[in-house]
JSON list of C-alpha atoms and ligand atoms in Angstrom, two decimals:
[
{"chain": "P", "resi": 1, "resn": "MET", "atom": "CA", "xyz": [68.26, 125.44, 127.54]},
{"chain": "P", "resi": 2, "resn": "SER", "atom": "CA", "xyz": [70.70, 128.02, 128.40]},
{"chain": "P", "resi": 3, "resn": "LYS", "atom": "CA", "xyz": [69.50, 131.08, 130.44]},
{"chain": "P", "resi": 4, "resn": "ILE", "atom": "CA", "xyz": [70.86, 134.20, 128.14]},
{"chain": "P", "resi": 5, "resn": "VAL", "atom": "CA", "xyz": [71.64, 138.08, 130.01]},
{"chain": "P", "resi": 6, "resn": "ILE", "atom": "CA", "xyz": [72.31, 140.73, 127.49]},
{"chain": "P", "resi": 7, "resn": "LEU", "atom": "CA", "xyz": [73.12, 143.52, 128.77]},
{"chain": "P", "resi": 8, "resn": "ASN", "atom": "CA", "xyz": [72.58, 146.44, 126.46]},
{"chain": "P", "resi": 9, "resn": "GLY", "atom": "CA", "xyz": [74.76, 149.50, 126.92]},
{"chain": "P", "resi": 10, "resn": "SER", "atom": "CA", "xyz": [73.47, 151.57, 123.78]},
{"chain": "P", "resi": 11, "resn": "PRO", "atom": "CA", "xyz": [70.93, 154.67, 124.27]},
{"chain": "P", "resi": 12, "resn": "ARG", "atom": "CA", "xyz": [69.58, 154.16, 121.35]},
{"chain": "P", "resi": 13, "resn": "LYS", "atom": "CA", "xyz": [66.83, 152.19, 121.05]},
{"chain": "P", "resi": 14, "resn": "ASN", "atom": "CA", "xyz": [66.44, 151.47, 117.41]},
{"chain": "P", "resi": 15, "resn": "GLY", "atom": "CA", "xyz": [69.93, 152.04, 116.73]},
{"chain": "P", "resi": 16, "resn": "ASN", "atom": "CA", "xyz": [72.94, 149.77, 115.32]},
{"chain": "P", "resi": 17, "resn": "THR", "atom": "CA", "xyz": [73.11, 147.74, 118.80]},
{"chain": "P", "resi": 18, "resn": "ALA", "atom": "CA", "xyz": [69.81, 147.16, 118.83]},
{"chain": "P", "resi": 19, "resn": "ALA", "atom": "CA", "xyz": [69.68, 145.97, 115.52]},
{"chain": "P", "resi": 20, "resn": "LEU", "atom": "CA", "xyz": [72.45, 143.20, 116.19]},
{"chain": "P", "resi": 21, "resn": "VAL", "atom": "CA", "xyz": [70.63, 142.30, 119.75]},
{"chain": "P", "resi": 22, "resn": "ARG", "atom": "CA", "xyz": [67.42, 141.74, 117.65]},
{"chain": "P", "resi": 23, "resn": "GLU", "atom": "CA", "xyz": [68.63, 139.71, 115.37]},
{"chain": "P", "resi": 24, "resn": "PHE", "atom": "CA", "xyz": [70.77, 137.81, 118.03]},
{"chain": "P", "resi": 25, "resn": "ILE", "atom": "CA", "xyz": [67.54, 137.03, 120.14]},
{"chain": "P", "resi": 26, "resn": "LYS", "atom": "CA", "xyz": [65.55, 135.62, 116.96]},
{"chain": "P", "resi": 27, "resn": "GLY", "atom": "CA", "xyz": [68.55, 133.03, 116.65]},
{"chain": "P", "resi": 28, "resn": "ALA", "atom": "CA", "xyz": [68.54, 132.31, 120.23]},
{"chain": "P", "resi": 29, "resn": "GLU", "atom": "CA", "xyz": [64.87, 132.18, 120.33]},
{"chain": "P", "resi": 30, "resn": "GLU", "atom": "CA", "xyz": [64.63, 129.80, 117.78]},
{"chain": "P", "resi": 31, "resn": "ASN", "atom": "CA", "xyz": [66.47, 127.23, 120.21]},
{"chain": "P", "resi": 32, "resn": "GLY", "atom": "CA", "xyz": [64.25, 127.99, 122.95]},
{"chain": "P", "resi": 33, "resn": "HIS", "atom": "CA", "xyz": [66.81, 129.79, 125.21]},
{"chain": "P", "resi": 34, "resn": "GLU", "atom": "CA", "xyz": [65.44, 131.72, 127.78]},
{"chain": "P", "resi": 35, "resn": "ILE", "atom": "CA", "xyz": [66.34, 135.21, 127.27]},
{"chain": "P", "resi": 36, "resn": "HIS", "atom": "CA", "xyz": [66.74, 138.49, 129.78]},
{"chain": "P", "resi": 37, "resn": "HIS", "atom": "CA", "xyz": [67.69, 141.86, 127.88]},
{"chain": "P", "resi": 38, "resn": "PHE", "atom": "CA", "xyz": [68.46, 144.74, 129.94]},
{"chain": "P", "resi": 39, "resn": "GLN", "atom": "CA", "xyz": [68.31, 148.19, 128.18]},
{"chain": "P", "resi": 40, "resn": "LEU", "atom": "CA", "xyz": [70.43, 149.60, 130.93]},
{"chain": "P", "resi": 41, "resn": "SER", "atom": "CA", "xyz": [70.10, 153.39, 129.89]},
{"chain": "P", "resi": 42, "resn": "ASP", "atom": "CA", "xyz": [66.37, 153.30, 131.17]},
{"chain": "P", "resi": 43, "resn": "MET", "atom": "CA", "xyz": [67.62, 152.10, 134.20]},
{"chain": "P", "resi": 44, "resn": "ASN", "atom": "CA", "xyz": [68.80, 153.75, 137.41]},
{"chain": "P", "resi": 45, "resn": "ILE", "atom": "CA", "xyz": [71.99, 152.05, 138.18]},
{"chain": "P", "resi": 46, "resn": "HIS", "atom": "CA", "xyz": [74.99, 154.17, 139.69]},
{"chain": "P", "resi": 47, "resn": "GLY", "atom": "CA", "xyz": [78.69, 153.78, 139.67]},
{"chain": "P", "resi": 48, "resn": "CYS", "atom": "CA", "xyz": [80.54, 151.26, 141.92]},
{"chain": "P", "resi": 49, "resn": "ILE", "atom": "CA", "xyz": [81.65, 153.42, 145.09]},
{"chain": "P", "resi": 50, "resn": "SER", "atom": "CA", "xyz": [84.14, 150.51, 146.04]},
{"chain": "P", "resi": 51, "resn": "CYS", "atom": "CA", "xyz": [82.73, 149.72, 149.59]},
{"chain": "P", "resi": 52, "resn": "TYR", "atom": "CA", "xyz": [83.53, 146.82, 149.42]},
{"chain": "P", "resi": 53, "resn": "ARG", "atom": "CA", "xyz": [80.52, 145.38, 151.54]},
{"chain": "P", "resi": 54, "resn": "GLY", "atom": "CA", "xyz": [78.93, 143.80, 149.25]},
{"chain": "P", "resi": 55, "resn": "ASN", "atom": "CA", "xyz": [77.70, 140.04, 149.87]},
{"chain": "P", "resi": 56, "resn": "ASN", "atom": "CA", "xyz": [76.76, 137.44, 147.87]},
{"chain": "P", "resi": 57, "resn": "SER", "atom": "CA", "xyz": [74.92, 135.22, 150.24]},
{"chain": "P", "resi": 58, "resn": "ARG", "atom": "CA", "xyz": [72.29, 137.85, 149.59]},
{"chain": "P", "resi": 59, "resn": "GLU", "atom": "CA", "xyz": [70.32, 137.54, 146.10]},
{"chain": "P", "resi": 60, "resn": "CYS", "atom": "CA", "xyz": [70.91, 141.29, 145.65]},
{"chain": "P", "resi": 61, "resn": "PRO", "atom": "CA", "xyz": [74.28, 141.32, 147.01]},
{"chain": "P", "resi": 62, "resn": "CYS", "atom": "CA", "xyz": [75.15, 144.88, 146.75]},
{"chain": "P", "resi": 63, "resn": "THR", "atom": "CA", "xyz": [75.22, 148.00, 149.31]},
{"chain": "P", "resi": 64, "resn": "GLN", "atom": "CA", "xyz": [73.48, 149.98, 146.98]},
{"chain": "P", "resi": 65, "resn": "GLN", "atom": "CA", "xyz": [69.94, 149.41, 146.26]},
{"chain": "P", "resi": 66, "resn": "ASP", "atom": "CA", "xyz": [68.83, 150.80, 142.46]},
{"chain": "P", "resi": 67, "resn": "ASP", "atom": "CA", "xyz": [67.84, 148.88, 139.34]},
{"chain": "P", "resi": 68, "resn": "MET", "atom": "CA", "xyz": [70.91, 146.51, 139.55]},
{"chain": "P", "resi": 69, "resn": "ASN", "atom": "CA", "xyz": [68.70, 144.75, 141.75]},
{"chain": "P", "resi": 70, "resn": "LYS", "atom": "CA", "xyz": [66.68, 143.58, 138.74]},
{"chain": "P", "resi": 71, "resn": "ILE", "atom": "CA", "xyz": [69.81, 141.86, 136.98]},
{"chain": "P", "resi": 72, "resn": "TYR", "atom": "CA", "xyz": [72.08, 140.53, 139.85]},
{"chain": "P", "resi": 73, "resn": "PRO", "atom": "CA", "xyz": [69.27, 137.28, 140.25]},
{"chain": "P", "resi": 74, "resn": "HIS", "atom": "CA", "xyz": [69.66, 136.65, 136.55]},
{"chain": "P", "resi": 75, "resn": "VAL", "atom": "CA", "xyz": [73.18, 137.14, 136.25]},
{"chain": "P", "resi": 76, "resn": "ARG", "atom": "CA", "xyz": [73.41, 134.70, 139.20]},
{"chain": "P", "resi": 77, "resn": "ASP", "atom": "CA", "xyz": [72.36, 131.38, 137.43]},
{"chain": "P", "resi": 78, "resn": "CYS", "atom": "CA", "xyz": [72.72, 132.56, 133.83]},
{"chain": "P", "resi": 79, "resn": "ASN", "atom": "CA", "xyz": [74.65, 130.21, 131.22]},
{"chain": "P", "resi": 80, "resn": "VAL", "atom": "CA", "xyz": [75.53, 133.19, 128.56]},
{"chain": "P", "resi": 81, "resn": "ILE", "atom": "CA", "xyz": [76.20, 137.23, 129.47]},
{"chain": "P", "resi": 82, "resn": "VAL", "atom": "CA", "xyz": [76.02, 139.01, 126.24]},
{"chain": "P", "resi": 83, "resn": "LEU", "atom": "CA", "xyz": [77.99, 142.69, 126.34]},
{"chain": "P", "resi": 84, "resn": "ALA", "atom": "CA", "xyz": [75.98, 144.54, 123.20]},
{"chain": "P", "resi": 85, "resn": "SER", "atom": "CA", "xyz": [77.49, 147.94, 123.25]},
{"chain": "P", "resi": 86, "resn": "PRO", "atom": "CA", "xyz": [78.08, 150.73, 120.85]},
{"chain": "P", "resi": 87, "resn": "MET", "atom": "CA", "xyz": [82.06, 151.82, 120.60]},
{"chain": "P", "resi": 88, "resn": "TYR", "atom": "CA", "xyz": [82.61, 154.85, 122.45]},
{"chain": "P", "resi": 89, "resn": "TYR", "atom": "CA", "xyz": [85.85, 156.30, 122.54]},
{"chain": "P", "resi": 90, "resn": "TRP", "atom": "CA", "xyz": [87.69, 152.47, 121.20]},
{"chain": "P", "resi": 91, "resn": "ASN", "atom": "CA", "xyz": [85.75, 150.90, 124.38]},
{"chain": "P", "resi": 92, "resn": "ILE", "atom": "CA", "xyz": [82.66, 150.42, 125.65]},
{"chain": "P", "resi": 93, "resn": "SER", "atom": "CA", "xyz": [79.91, 152.63, 126.30]},
{"chain": "P", "resi": 94, "resn": "GLY", "atom": "CA", "xyz": [79.64, 154.16, 130.08]},
{"chain": "P", "resi": 95, "resn": "TYR", "atom": "CA", "xyz": [76.96, 152.67, 130.82]},
{"chain": "P", "resi": 96, "resn": "LEU", "atom": "CA", "xyz": [78.19, 149.06, 130.22]},
{"chain": "P", "resi": 97, "resn": "LYS", "atom": "CA", "xyz": [81.01, 149.48, 131.89]},
{"chain": "P", "resi": 98, "resn": "THR", "atom": "CA", "xyz": [79.39, 150.86, 135.03]},
{"chain": "P", "resi": 99, "resn": "CYS", "atom": "CA", "xyz": [77.26, 147.59, 134.69]},
{"chain": "P", "resi": 100, "resn": "ILE", "atom": "CA", "xyz": [80.20, 145.67, 134.85]},
{"chain": "P", "resi": 101, "resn": "ASP", "atom": "CA", "xyz": [81.62, 147.48, 137.53]},
{"chain": "P", "resi": 102, "resn": "ARG", "atom": "CA", "xyz": [78.55, 146.97, 139.65]},
{"chain": "P", "resi": 103, "resn": "LEU", "atom": "CA", "xyz": [78.71, 142.74, 139.30]},
{"chain": "P", "resi": 104, "resn": "PHE", "atom": "CA", "xyz": [81.51, 143.22, 141.37]},
{"chain": "P", "resi": 105, "resn": "ALA", "atom": "CA", "xyz": [79.37, 142.77, 144.27]},
{"chain": "P", "resi": 106, "resn": "LEU", "atom": "CA", "xyz": [78.58, 139.19, 143.03]},
{"chain": "P", "resi": 107, "resn": "GLU", "atom": "CA", "xyz": [82.32, 138.45, 143.64]},
{"chain": "P", "resi": 108, "resn": "GLU", "atom": "CA", "xyz": [82.12, 139.73, 147.64]},
{"chain": "P", "resi": 109, "resn": "GLY", "atom": "CA", "xyz": [81.34, 136.77, 149.72]},
{"chain": "P", "resi": 110, "resn": "TYR", "atom": "CA", "xyz": [82.21, 133.22, 150.23]},
{"chain": "P", "resi": 111, "resn": "VAL", "atom": "CA", "xyz": [81.37, 131.61, 147.33]},
{"chain": "P", "resi": 112, "resn": "ASN", "atom": "CA", "xyz": [82.55, 133.21, 143.99]},
{"chain": "P", "resi": 113, "resn": "ILE", "atom": "CA", "xyz": [79.48, 133.36, 142.10]},
{"chain": "P", "resi": 114, "resn": "LEU", "atom": "CA", "xyz": [80.57, 135.90, 138.91]},
{"chain": "P", "resi": 115, "resn": "ARG", "atom": "CA", "xyz": [83.39, 133.87, 137.94]},
{"chain": "P", "resi": 116, "resn": "GLY", "atom": "CA", "xyz": [83.34, 130.68, 136.13]},
{"chain": "P", "resi": 117, "resn": "HIS", "atom": "CA", "xyz": [80.54, 128.42, 136.83]},
{"chain": "P", "resi": 118, "resn": "GLY", "atom": "CA", "xyz": [81.01, 127.06, 132.62]},
{"chain": "P", "resi": 119, "resn": "ARG", "atom": "CA", "xyz": [79.72, 130.36, 131.53]},
{"chain": "P", "resi": 120, "resn": "GLY", "atom": "CA", "xyz": [80.00, 131.72, 128.31]},
{"chain": "P", "resi": 121, "resn": "SER", "atom": "CA", "xyz": [79.91, 135.26, 126.99]},
{"chain": "P", "resi": 122, "resn": "VAL", "atom": "CA", "xyz": [79.44, 137.21, 123.34]},
{"chain": "P", "resi": 123, "resn": "LEU", "atom": "CA", "xyz": [80.15, 140.68, 122.30]},
{"chain": "P", "resi": 124, "resn": "LEU", "atom": "CA", "xyz": [77.99, 142.33, 120.35]},
{"chain": "P", "resi": 125, "resn": "MET", "atom": "CA", "xyz": [79.57, 145.85, 119.04]},
{"chain": "P", "resi": 126, "resn": "PRO", "atom": "CA", "xyz": [79.17, 148.74, 115.83]},
{"chain": "P", "resi": 127, "resn": "ALA", "atom": "CA", "xyz": [81.43, 151.34, 115.45]},
{"chain": "P", "resi": 128, "resn": "PHE", "atom": "CA", "xyz": [81.42, 154.31, 113.04]},
{"chain": "P", "resi": 129, "resn": "GLU", "atom": "CA", "xyz": [85.10, 152.91, 112.14]},
{"chain": "P", "resi": 130, "resn": "HIS", "atom": "CA", "xyz": [86.72, 149.45, 112.06]},
{"chain": "P", "resi": 131, "resn": "ASP", "atom": "CA", "xyz": [89.38, 150.29, 115.00]},
{"chain": "P", "resi": 132, "resn": "TYR", "atom": "CA", "xyz": [88.44, 146.95, 117.22]},
{"chain": "P", "resi": 133, "resn": "ASP", "atom": "CA", "xyz": [92.48, 146.22, 118.90]},
{"chain": "P", "resi": 134, "resn": "ALA", "atom": "CA", "xyz": [91.38, 148.17, 122.58]},
{"chain": "P", "resi": 135, "resn": "CYS", "atom": "CA", "xyz": [87.56, 146.86, 122.64]},
{"chain": "P", "resi": 136, "resn": "ALA", "atom": "CA", "xyz": [88.60, 143.04, 121.40]},
{"chain": "P", "resi": 137, "resn": "PHE", "atom": "CA", "xyz": [91.33, 142.91, 124.29]},
{"chain": "P", "resi": 138, "resn": "TYR", "atom": "CA", "xyz": [89.02, 144.11, 127.02]},
{"chain": "P", "resi": 139, "resn": "TYR", "atom": "CA", "xyz": [86.59, 141.45, 125.83]},
{"chain": "P", "resi": 140, "resn": "LYS", "atom": "CA", "xyz": [89.21, 138.89, 125.62]},
{"chain": "P", "resi": 141, "resn": "ASN", "atom": "CA", "xyz": [91.04, 139.79, 128.83]},
{"chain": "P", "resi": 142, "resn": "LEU", "atom": "CA", "xyz": [87.65, 140.39, 130.94]},
{"chain": "P", "resi": 143, "resn": "ALA", "atom": "CA", "xyz": [86.56, 136.65, 129.25]},
{"chain": "P", "resi": 144, "resn": "LYS", "atom": "CA", "xyz": [89.48, 135.16, 130.51]},
{"chain": "P", "resi": 145, "resn": "ASN", "atom": "CA", "xyz": [89.77, 136.48, 134.10]},
{"chain": "P", "resi": 146, "resn": "LEU", "atom": "CA", "xyz": [86.46, 136.05, 134.96]},
{"chain": "P", "resi": 147, "resn": "GLY", "atom": "CA", "xyz": [86.93, 132.27, 133.24]},
{"chain": "P", "resi": 148, "resn": "TRP", "atom": "CA", "xyz": [84.02, 132.96, 130.93]},
{"chain": "P", "resi": 149, "resn": "LYS", "atom": "CA", "xyz": [84.38, 131.01, 127.43]},
{"chain": "P", "resi": 150, "resn": "ASP", "atom": "CA", "xyz": [84.18, 133.40, 124.50]},
{"chain": "P", "resi": 151, "resn": "LEU", "atom": "CA", "xyz": [81.07, 132.33, 122.38]},
{"chain": "P", "resi": 152, "resn": "GLY", "atom": "CA", "xyz": [81.94, 135.54, 119.41]},
{"chain": "P", "resi": 153, "resn": "TRP", "atom": "CA", "xyz": [81.46, 138.26, 118.75]},
{"chain": "P", "resi": 154, "resn": "VAL", "atom": "CA", "xyz": [80.35, 140.60, 115.95]},
{"chain": "P", "resi": 155, "resn": "LEU", "atom": "CA", "xyz": [81.99, 143.57, 115.50]},
{"chain": "P", "resi": 156, "resn": "ALA", "atom": "CA", "xyz": [80.55, 146.05, 112.99]},
{"chain": "P", "resi": 157, "resn": "GLY", "atom": "CA", "xyz": [82.43, 148.69, 111.88]},
{"chain": "P", "resi": 158, "resn": "GLY", "atom": "CA", "xyz": [81.03, 151.31, 108.84]},
{"chain": "P", "resi": 159, "resn": "ASN", "atom": "CA", "xyz": [78.20, 152.20, 110.81]},
{"chain": "P", "resi": 160, "resn": "CYS", "atom": "CA", "xyz": [77.16, 155.50, 112.43]},
{"chain": "P", "resi": 161, "resn": "MET", "atom": "CA", "xyz": [74.09, 156.53, 111.81]},
{"chain": "P", "resi": 162, "resn": "ILE", "atom": "CA", "xyz": [70.50, 154.97, 113.00]},
{"chain": "P", "resi": 163, "resn": "GLY", "atom": "CA", "xyz": [69.97, 152.27, 110.16]},
{"chain": "P", "resi": 164, "resn": "ASP", "atom": "CA", "xyz": [73.16, 152.23, 108.73]},
{"chain": "P", "resi": 165, "resn": "ILE", "atom": "CA", "xyz": [73.42, 148.73, 109.77]},
{"chain": "P", "resi": 166, "resn": "ASN", "atom": "CA", "xyz": [70.14, 147.93, 107.97]},
{"chain": "P", "resi": 167, "resn": "GLY", "atom": "CA", "xyz": [70.72, 145.70, 105.12]},
{"chain": "P", "resi": 168, "resn": "LYS", "atom": "CA", "xyz": [74.32, 144.18, 106.17]},
{"chain": "P", "resi": 169, "resn": "SER", "atom": "CA", "xyz": [75.41, 140.54, 106.20]},
{"chain": "P", "resi": 170, "resn": "VAL", "atom": "CA", "xyz": [76.71, 141.43, 110.34]},
{"chain": "P", "resi": 171, "resn": "LEU", "atom": "CA", "xyz": [72.92, 141.19, 111.06]},
{"chain": "P", "resi": 172, "resn": "LYS", "atom": "CA", "xyz": [73.22, 137.43, 109.72]},
{"chain": "P", "resi": 173, "resn": "GLU", "atom": "CA", "xyz": [76.29, 137.01, 111.65]},
{"chain": "P", "resi": 174, "resn": "ALA", "atom": "CA", "xyz": [74.37, 138.35, 114.80]},
{"chain": "P", "resi": 175, "resn": "TYR", "atom": "CA", "xyz": [71.38, 136.00, 113.81]},
{"chain": "P", "resi": 176, "resn": "GLU", "atom": "CA", "xyz": [73.84, 133.11, 113.66]},
{"chain": "P", "resi": 177, "resn": "LEU", "atom": "CA", "xyz": [75.82, 133.88, 116.70]},
{"chain": "P", "resi": 178, "resn": "GLY", "atom": "CA", "xyz": [72.37, 133.28, 118.24]},
{"chain": "P", "resi": 179, "resn": "LYS", "atom": "CA", "xyz": [71.64, 130.61, 116.75]},
{"chain": "P", "resi": 180, "resn": "SER", "atom": "CA", "xyz": [74.69, 128.70, 117.89]},
{"chain": "P", "resi": 181, "resn": "ILE", "atom": "CA", "xyz": [74.29, 129.13, 121.34]},
{"chain": "P", "resi": 182, "resn": "LYS", "atom": "CA", "xyz": [73.98, 125.72, 122.96]},
{"chain": "S", "resi": 201, "resn": "FMN", "atom": "C1", "xyz": [80.12, 159.63, 122.59]},
{"chain": "S", "resi": 201, "resn": "FMN", "atom": "C2", "xyz": [80.56, 158.61, 121.08]},
{"chain": "S", "resi": 201, "resn": "FMN", "atom": "C3", "xyz": [81.73, 158.06, 121.28]},
{"chain": "S", "resi": 201, "resn": "FMN", "atom": "C4", "xyz": [82.03, 157.39, 119.84]},
{"chain": "S", "resi": 201, "resn": "FMN", "atom": "N1", "xyz": [83.04, 156.60, 119.70]},
{"chain": "S", "resi": 201, "resn": "FMN", "atom": "C5", "xyz": [83.35, 155.70, 118.58]},
{"chain": "S", "resi": 201, "resn": "FMN", "atom": "C6", "xyz": [84.86, 155.75, 118.36]},
{"chain": "S", "resi": 201, "resn": "FMN", "atom": "O1", "xyz": [86.07, 155.47, 119.20]},
{"chain": "S", "resi": 201, "resn": "FMN", "atom": "N2", "xyz": [84.97, 155.12, 117.31]},
{"chain": "S", "resi": 201, "resn": "FMN", "atom": "C7", "xyz": [84.30, 154.52, 116.33]},
{"chain": "S", "resi": 201, "resn": "FMN", "atom": "O2", "xyz": [84.39, 153.93, 115.15]},
{"chain": "S", "resi": 201, "resn": "FMN", "atom": "N3", "xyz": [82.86, 154.91, 116.47]},
{"chain": "S", "resi": 201, "resn": "FMN", "atom": "C8", "xyz": [82.66, 155.74, 117.63]},
{"chain": "S", "resi": 201, "resn": "FMN", "atom": "N4", "xyz": [81.55, 156.33, 117.59]},
{"chain": "S", "resi": 201, "resn": "FMN", "atom": "C9", "xyz": [80.23, 156.25, 116.75]},
{"chain": "S", "resi": 201, "resn": "FMN", "atom": "C10", "xyz": [79.20, 154.69, 117.59]},
{"chain": "S", "resi": 201, "resn": "FMN", "atom": "O3", "xyz": [80.19, 153.66, 117.56]},
{"chain": "S", "resi": 201, "resn": "FMN", "atom": "C11", "xyz": [78.11, 154.43, 116.50]},
{"chain": "S", "resi": 201, "resn": "FMN", "atom": "O4", "xyz": [77.81, 155.46, 115.71]},
{"chain": "S", "resi": 201, "resn": "FMN", "atom": "C12", "xyz": [77.60, 153.28, 116.51]},
{"chain": "S", "resi": 201, "resn": "FMN", "atom": "O5", "xyz": [77.03, 153.08, 115.30]},
{"chain": "S", "resi": 201, "resn": "FMN", "atom": "C13", "xyz": [76.05, 153.55, 117.85]},
{"chain": "S", "resi": 201, "resn": "FMN", "atom": "O6", "xyz": [75.72, 152.26, 118.17]},
{"chain": "S", "resi": 201, "resn": "FMN", "atom": "P1", "xyz": [74.28, 152.90, 118.36]},
{"chain": "S", "resi": 201, "resn": "FMN", "atom": "O7", "xyz": [73.63, 152.97, 117.56]},
{"chain": "S", "resi": 201, "resn": "FMN", "atom": "O8", "xyz": [73.28, 151.83, 118.77]},
{"chain": "S", "resi": 201, "resn": "FMN", "atom": "O9", "xyz": [74.02, 153.98, 119.10]},
{"chain": "S", "resi": 201, "resn": "FMN", "atom": "C14", "xyz": [80.95, 156.94, 118.70]},
{"chain": "S", "resi": 201, "resn": "FMN", "atom": "C15", "xyz": [79.90, 157.24, 118.97]},
{"chain": "S", "resi": 201, "resn": "FMN", "atom": "C16", "xyz": [79.46, 158.52, 120.35]},
{"chain": "S", "resi": 201, "resn": "FMN", "atom": "C17", "xyz": [78.13, 158.59, 120.41]}
]
């Protein structure tokens, strides 16, 4: 059984990212995985202040005390990190980027906690258009540098308004991706 952390960077709780996340969870739950889903827009998460004073010997390693403290303990021992975000200006959303920056605190200390450890990663991303080059590069590069194995992605172009994604095959792709997690 894997422990899966989902970092959801969409502010629309019933939007297109949410639909992909829902299907992914459905597939993953069928195999009994432990899932922790964080709706980042509902959380009080500040931007990294670049203090370089984090220390990952603490369960919550950052000097800032905010809702990242709910995320750190789960990222520490998770097997899979799911990055879920709408495409915003050919990138991930600010909610997700801010959270990823704050994960830096898990890298500060004697033993690196964020990198490697056999972790896998996933990207779930809807967008209005189909221009995924920048996002694909960002995601692959992040995973490569953090030593995460890319387990797959669902890039769902052609979806703008809430509900646009309903009935589309990308939802099945998200379900199958969830189901494929070992
Ligand atoms: C601030 C903002 C920026 C966006 N930038 C892009 C973009 O660069 N490319 C694109 O194809 N769609 C873009 N979109 C459209 C969203 O990616 C699309 O509506 C997506 O389905 C929203 O997902 P959600 O329902 O989970 O919020 C943007 C939307 C917003 C609100």
